[in-house]
């Protein structure tokens, strides 16, 4: 992927913006950029990349593209011959569909950089066709979005996790969000931000973030202002459950459920089963096969939207992982971090049975009072608030779930674990979005 960036950045090398961009690229990429300043440009690229790119170019449309074989480290490469006295804008020689296929292979976190190179790139990275092509070619990726605020300011700034660099970085295109204690829900490539409060004022506002373009749009209002609810998506509808509805602590309510039909943009109330005591302050919820599993401090529940039925979850292991935790579902198994036992637990939602502690994660030991678990591709990502007040910061670990033996034990492997954001900052959620 570094070679793709190198190729695209070199095309506009004469522009000051591109020169600045190249110096900001990783060392291996900038070295490639320097190596590309020669008449045989693509000979510097990896063979598999150059062959794939040139193979996409229709011969009649690209008479200037000639394949040749040059010796470089005993490897045949595809080369592009350009007159030495003139370096044309090579990108303009490529058909639009070919250029789209090239950019579709570039990791999304490079798109803000590409948009600064030229108007052409800026229009392409803002094109819906590009993301449709990424999905079709199999290059859609799981991007981690994290709302973070510092202790001196309750406003939310959005960060993204660069897994290859193992750090959280701010998303420059997304503005500060004034509301805190909102609930966030992922639907397709969008994040819905519902409710919250600002300067002690509760809000009914709803907004959406389009993670393809990193833009924010208002989305109307909720029927009732709420902070700290839990929410999930089933069949294109967002279920907002519980939360706080007033300044008085007596306004904590798990009885309230508001449902947003995203297609029609209409709201409705859903009544809770009479006599079902859910208690205060619901912690999190997940959805699987048209069911919503809701975790509370003392009890957990299952809601079936199509039938309108509620059930109390008898197995205490579903709600024994402590406050400040949120889990993810992989192949019907709910993974959540137990902040009391300092371990990752697994729960079979279909069988409604505990699978115990995930084995093989000795390198994960890190005391934390808040841990969110999300699925990212084939792996799971754990975002952890550092429990050491003398060394504040946010830690992250990536885990590969390797196997499940005949005894039902689930084993995993810690791919990496380290501090991804230093300083006095706190996150309120962790969301995985396919773009």
XYZ file of C-alpha atoms in Angstrom:
435
model
C 0.000 0.000 0.000
C 2.944 2.345 0.613
C 3.837 1.972 -3.047
C 0.387 3.203 -4.049
C 0.819 6.355 -2.000
C 4.309 6.829 -3.437
C 3.049 6.593 -6.991
C 0.157 9.000 -6.448
C 2.209 11.514 -4.471
C 4.990 11.593 -7.095
C 2.563 12.516 -9.871
C 2.130 15.972 -8.369
C 5.629 16.288 -7.009
C 6.170 19.713 -8.542
C 3.340 21.139 -6.449
C 4.339 22.520 -3.063
C 1.539 20.635 -1.342
C 2.868 17.346 -2.637
C 6.416 18.128 -1.556
C 5.149 18.805 1.933
C 3.073 15.660 1.939
C 5.969 13.447 0.922
C 8.057 14.655 3.855
C 5.203 13.702 6.179
C 4.972 10.160 4.859
C 6.573 7.204 6.659
C 10.250 6.683 5.881
C 9.752 3.641 3.689
C 7.152 5.484 1.624
C 9.223 8.666 1.244
C 12.208 6.583 0.119
C 9.995 5.056 -2.541
C 8.893 8.541 -3.604
C 12.504 9.624 -4.090
C 13.281 6.465 -6.017
C 10.422 7.166 -8.390
C 12.053 10.279 -9.865
C 13.366 8.584 -13.003
C 12.113 7.873 -16.523
C 11.282 4.291 -15.548
C 8.843 5.166 -12.816
C 6.943 1.963 -12.222
C 10.102 -0.139 -12.288
C 10.599 1.083 -8.726
C 7.258 -0.316 -7.629
C 6.703 -3.861 -6.368
C 6.097 -6.242 -9.251
C 2.684 -7.398 -8.071
C 1.433 -3.819 -7.755
C 2.771 -2.568 -11.077
C 1.500 -5.598 -12.959
C -1.955 -5.238 -11.418
C -2.155 -1.525 -12.208
C -0.938 -1.827 -15.802
C -3.163 -4.846 -16.378
C -6.139 -2.621 -15.626
C -5.275 -0.118 -18.364
C -6.980 -0.714 -21.740
C -4.245 -0.680 -24.408
C -6.102 1.563 -26.925
C -6.646 4.225 -24.264
C -3.057 4.219 -23.057
C -0.637 4.269 -25.998
C 2.096 5.726 -23.808
C 2.142 2.712 -21.520
C 4.721 0.214 -22.768
C 5.805 -2.875 -20.934
C 9.464 -3.649 -20.767
C 11.660 -5.713 -18.548
C 14.486 -4.182 -16.595
C 16.826 -5.899 -14.236
C 16.515 -4.799 -10.647
C 17.589 -7.132 -7.892
C 17.179 -10.027 -10.327
C 13.438 -9.291 -10.578
C 11.480 -8.499 -13.747
C 9.424 -5.345 -13.341
C 6.926 -3.554 -15.491
C 8.257 -0.147 -16.540
C 6.710 3.040 -17.853
C 8.743 4.847 -20.527
C 8.389 8.604 -20.554
C 10.469 11.058 -22.622
C 13.342 12.320 -20.502
C 12.756 15.926 -21.491
C 9.112 15.966 -20.412
C 7.203 14.472 -17.498
C 3.475 14.720 -18.302
C 0.757 14.443 -15.704
C 0.596 10.667 -15.803
C -2.653 10.459 -13.875
C -4.526 12.214 -16.689
C -3.439 9.426 -19.027
C -5.279 6.815 -16.995
C -8.985 6.144 -17.528
C -11.165 7.224 -14.597
C -12.184 3.655 -13.769
C -8.528 2.582 -13.609
C -7.633 5.457 -11.290
C -10.613 4.597 -9.095
C -9.372 1.013 -8.829
C -5.904 2.253 -7.834
C -7.169 4.596 -5.116
C -9.600 1.942 -3.878
C -6.551 -0.085 -2.821
C -5.196 2.736 -0.639
C -6.023 2.481 3.116
C -8.671 5.030 4.062
C -6.550 6.826 6.645
C -4.465 8.170 3.734
C -7.467 9.798 2.040
C -7.245 13.164 3.877
C -3.627 13.390 2.687
C -4.549 12.476 -0.878
C -7.307 15.085 -0.932
C -4.671 17.801 -0.431
C -2.654 16.779 -3.488
C -5.067 17.989 -6.179
C -8.687 18.732 -7.020
C -8.807 15.439 -8.897
C -7.940 13.395 -5.812
C -10.182 15.549 -3.630
C -13.183 14.812 -5.831
C -12.333 11.118 -6.066
C -12.047 10.463 -2.322
C -15.413 12.214 -1.908
C -17.036 10.011 -4.536
C -19.585 7.323 -3.536
C -18.363 5.279 -6.505
C -14.943 4.920 -4.868
C -16.390 3.280 -1.740
C -18.664 1.058 -3.789
C -15.582 -0.058 -5.706
C -13.626 -0.658 -2.467
C -16.377 -2.963 -1.291
C -16.627 -4.782 -4.626
C -12.857 -5.332 -4.832
C -12.683 -6.551 -1.241
C -10.738 -3.547 0.071
C -13.406 -2.254 2.467
C -11.810 -2.153 5.912
C -12.852 -1.934 9.541
C -12.034 1.524 10.849
C -12.063 2.210 14.584
C -13.683 5.493 15.687
C -13.237 6.691 19.268
C -14.931 9.729 20.894
C -12.491 11.227 23.410
C -12.601 14.171 25.799
C -9.979 15.674 28.081
C -10.588 16.370 31.750
C -10.629 20.153 31.241
C -13.196 20.032 28.427
C -16.288 17.857 28.075
C -16.426 18.435 24.320
C -15.815 15.319 22.257
C -13.023 15.063 19.706
C -13.073 12.085 17.358
C -10.009 9.878 16.950
C -9.257 6.878 14.777
C -6.981 3.942 15.531
C -4.097 3.412 13.119
C -3.544 -0.286 13.730
C -0.341 -0.496 11.685
C 1.168 2.421 13.639
C -0.503 1.414 16.912
C -1.700 4.863 17.908
C -4.829 6.973 18.132
C -4.846 10.094 15.965
C -7.447 12.883 15.722
C -9.651 13.048 12.627
C -9.070 16.583 11.303
C -12.237 16.788 9.188
C -14.592 16.058 12.095
C -15.513 19.056 14.281
C -15.656 19.047 18.059
C -18.903 17.633 19.405
C -20.277 19.809 22.230
C -22.513 17.104 23.716
C -21.226 14.484 26.141
C -22.905 11.325 27.477
C -24.518 10.679 24.101
C -25.117 7.174 22.790
C -23.459 6.076 19.543
C -24.808 3.520 17.085
C -23.221 2.189 13.887
C -25.515 1.614 10.917
C -23.763 0.864 7.630
C -21.035 3.458 7.106
C -22.687 5.971 9.449
C -22.472 6.639 13.174
C -25.647 7.984 14.784
C -25.091 10.326 17.752
C -28.207 10.456 19.930
C -28.951 12.643 22.930
C -26.454 13.866 25.502
C -26.078 17.108 27.412
C -24.179 20.373 27.166
C -23.732 22.815 30.065
C -26.304 20.887 32.122
C -28.853 21.104 29.309
C -30.292 17.817 28.067
C -30.731 17.521 24.324
C -33.023 15.695 21.940
C -30.659 16.316 19.030
C -29.638 13.506 16.692
C -26.800 13.757 14.179
C -25.047 11.375 11.820
C -21.391 10.969 10.904
C -20.694 9.601 7.443
C -17.441 7.725 7.992
C -16.719 7.520 4.267
C -16.181 11.266 4.031
C -15.841 12.117 7.757
C -18.711 14.602 7.653
C -21.462 15.397 10.168
C -25.097 16.156 9.370
C -28.084 16.926 11.658
C -30.745 14.217 11.714
C -33.679 15.751 13.544
C -34.634 15.207 17.181
C -35.698 12.453 19.567
C -39.133 12.423 21.250
C -37.483 12.824 24.659
C -34.114 14.132 25.825
C -31.893 11.429 27.283
C -28.299 10.868 28.400
C -26.362 7.635 28.922
C -28.870 5.214 27.398
C -27.862 2.042 25.569
C -28.773 1.418 21.937
C -28.629 -1.205 19.203
C -29.792 -1.774 15.616
C -32.180 -4.505 14.457
C -33.659 -4.578 10.926
C -32.763 -0.968 10.186
C -34.327 0.338 13.403
C -32.389 1.919 16.262
C -33.593 0.947 19.748
C -32.672 3.504 22.449
C -33.171 1.983 25.897
C -33.120 3.545 29.354
C -30.941 6.457 30.352
C -31.322 9.577 32.445
C -34.144 12.006 31.641
C -33.792 14.775 34.223
C -31.538 16.464 36.755
C -33.022 14.509 39.656
C -31.599 11.009 40.182
C -35.163 9.679 40.292
C -35.357 10.284 36.566
C -33.108 7.321 35.858
C -35.349 4.971 33.926
C -34.941 1.628 32.217
C -38.638 1.565 31.363
C -38.344 3.916 28.422
C -37.536 2.599 24.956
C -37.594 4.825 21.881
C -37.338 3.323 18.399
C -36.108 5.164 15.309
C -37.107 3.789 11.916
C -34.173 5.068 9.868
C -35.869 4.572 6.508
C -38.985 6.583 7.365
C -37.188 8.792 9.931
C -40.012 8.307 12.429
C -39.970 7.564 16.162
C -42.191 5.422 18.360
C -42.299 4.247 21.973
C -42.096 0.580 22.984
C -43.536 -0.465 26.338
C -41.581 -2.673 28.700
C -43.146 -5.845 30.034
C -45.242 -5.118 33.099
C -43.593 -6.221 36.331
C -40.123 -6.609 34.811
C -37.686 -4.767 37.075
C -34.638 -3.753 35.059
C -33.085 -1.503 37.672
C -31.137 1.669 37.030
C -28.186 2.469 34.815
C -27.990 -0.099 32.036
C -24.394 -0.738 30.967
C -24.407 -1.973 27.378
C -26.256 -4.057 24.825
C -25.531 -6.140 21.730
C -27.726 -7.507 18.948
C -27.728 -10.995 17.454
C -30.309 -12.677 15.219
C -33.107 -10.170 15.803
C -32.570 -10.139 19.562
C -31.139 -7.424 21.794
C -29.134 -8.565 24.827
C -29.095 -5.843 27.489
C -26.588 -5.863 30.335
C -27.399 -4.126 33.600
C -25.532 -3.708 36.871
C -27.408 -6.519 38.631
C -29.548 -8.136 35.957
C -29.505 -8.690 32.225
C -32.351 -9.050 29.758
C -33.223 -10.206 26.263
C -35.632 -8.259 24.064
C -37.204 -9.684 20.889
C -38.325 -6.696 18.788
C -40.445 -8.646 16.299
C -42.445 -10.290 19.072
C -42.256 -7.413 21.525
C -41.210 -9.881 24.248
C -38.859 -9.378 27.200
C -36.997 -12.094 29.104
C -34.751 -11.920 32.128
C -31.341 -13.499 31.584
C -30.741 -16.010 34.365
C -27.005 -16.550 33.818
C -25.238 -13.992 35.976
C -22.038 -14.253 33.935
C -23.609 -12.057 31.260
C -23.793 -9.133 33.673
C -20.888 -9.870 36.020
C -18.124 -8.089 34.106
C -18.538 -4.786 35.913
C -19.391 -1.248 34.897
C -17.619 0.593 32.111
C -17.465 -2.393 29.773
C -18.874 -3.114 26.359
C -18.537 -6.275 24.293
C -18.731 -7.537 20.734
C -20.214 -10.621 19.097
C -18.112 -12.967 16.939
C -19.781 -16.085 15.509
C -22.527 -15.999 18.112
C -20.103 -15.583 21.036
C -20.202 -12.421 23.137
C -16.749 -11.271 24.268
C -16.577 -8.772 27.113
C -13.861 -7.752 29.519
C -14.274 -8.481 33.214
C -12.819 -5.467 35.009
C -13.159 -7.262 38.357
C -11.292 -10.400 37.318
C -9.100 -8.557 34.791
C -9.804 -11.077 32.027
C -11.687 -11.518 28.759
C -14.822 -13.639 29.118
C -16.883 -15.412 26.462
C -20.603 -16.126 26.493
C -22.516 -18.213 23.935
C -25.601 -16.122 23.199
C -27.351 -18.837 21.190
C -26.972 -21.505 23.883
C -27.062 -18.876 26.647
C -24.122 -20.558 28.341
C -20.807 -19.252 29.615
C -17.657 -20.299 27.743
C -15.476 -19.103 30.604
C -12.316 -17.033 30.385
C -10.520 -16.796 27.038
C -7.226 -18.676 27.438
C -3.759 -17.704 26.249
C -3.962 -13.963 26.894
C -1.235 -13.698 29.508
C 0.314 -10.721 27.762
C -2.913 -8.780 28.120
C -2.801 -8.248 31.864
C -3.543 -4.564 32.385
C -5.634 -3.202 35.217
C -8.398 -1.001 33.885
C -11.773 0.262 35.055
C -13.137 0.753 31.530
C -12.668 -1.630 28.593
C -14.525 -1.712 25.285
C -14.246 -4.689 22.936
C -14.992 -4.333 19.207
C -14.579 -6.574 16.199
C -12.042 -5.384 13.648
C -11.763 -7.674 10.640
C -10.857 -11.161 11.817
C -9.545 -9.917 15.158
C -10.941 -8.229 18.242
C -9.665 -4.894 19.520
C -9.727 -3.979 23.213
C -9.574 -0.303 24.153
C -8.637 0.192 27.804
C -8.566 3.224 30.076
C -5.356 3.042 32.066
C -6.210 2.297 35.683
C -3.000 3.891 36.989
C -3.895 7.482 37.927
C -0.205 8.411 37.980
C 0.194 7.327 34.347
C -3.030 8.322 32.580
C -3.625 7.313 29.009
C -5.451 4.909 26.737
C -4.163 1.424 25.996
C -5.140 -0.849 23.170
C -4.680 -4.541 22.453
C -5.433 -6.566 19.347
C -6.405 -10.194 19.874
C -6.629 -13.063 17.430
C -9.131 -15.721 18.498
C -7.245 -18.835 17.474
C -9.315 -21.914 18.347
C -12.027 -23.557 20.415
C -11.217 -27.010 21.754
C -13.505 -29.971 22.447
C -14.020 -28.871 26.028
C -15.511 -25.612 24.792
C -12.516 -23.518 25.849
C -11.729 -20.549 23.633
C -8.090 -19.650 23.047
C -6.663 -16.402 21.802
C -3.380 -14.693 21.095
C -2.328 -11.122 21.869
C -1.016 -9.674 18.602
C 0.087 -6.459 20.297
C -0.708 -4.381 23.362
C 0.547 -0.887 24.126
C -0.267 2.725 24.987
C -1.960 4.373 21.985
C -2.709 7.810 23.457
C -0.778 9.445 26.261
C -2.097 12.105 28.602
C -5.191 12.875 30.629
C -7.854 11.786 28.134
C -10.902 9.570 28.472
C -12.927 7.747 25.826
C -16.672 7.217 25.967
C -17.077 4.556 23.278
C -15.249 2.515 20.660
C -16.918 1.824 17.321
C -15.942 -0.334 14.353
C -17.207 0.894 10.964
C -16.761 -0.792 7.568
C -15.750 1.717 4.867
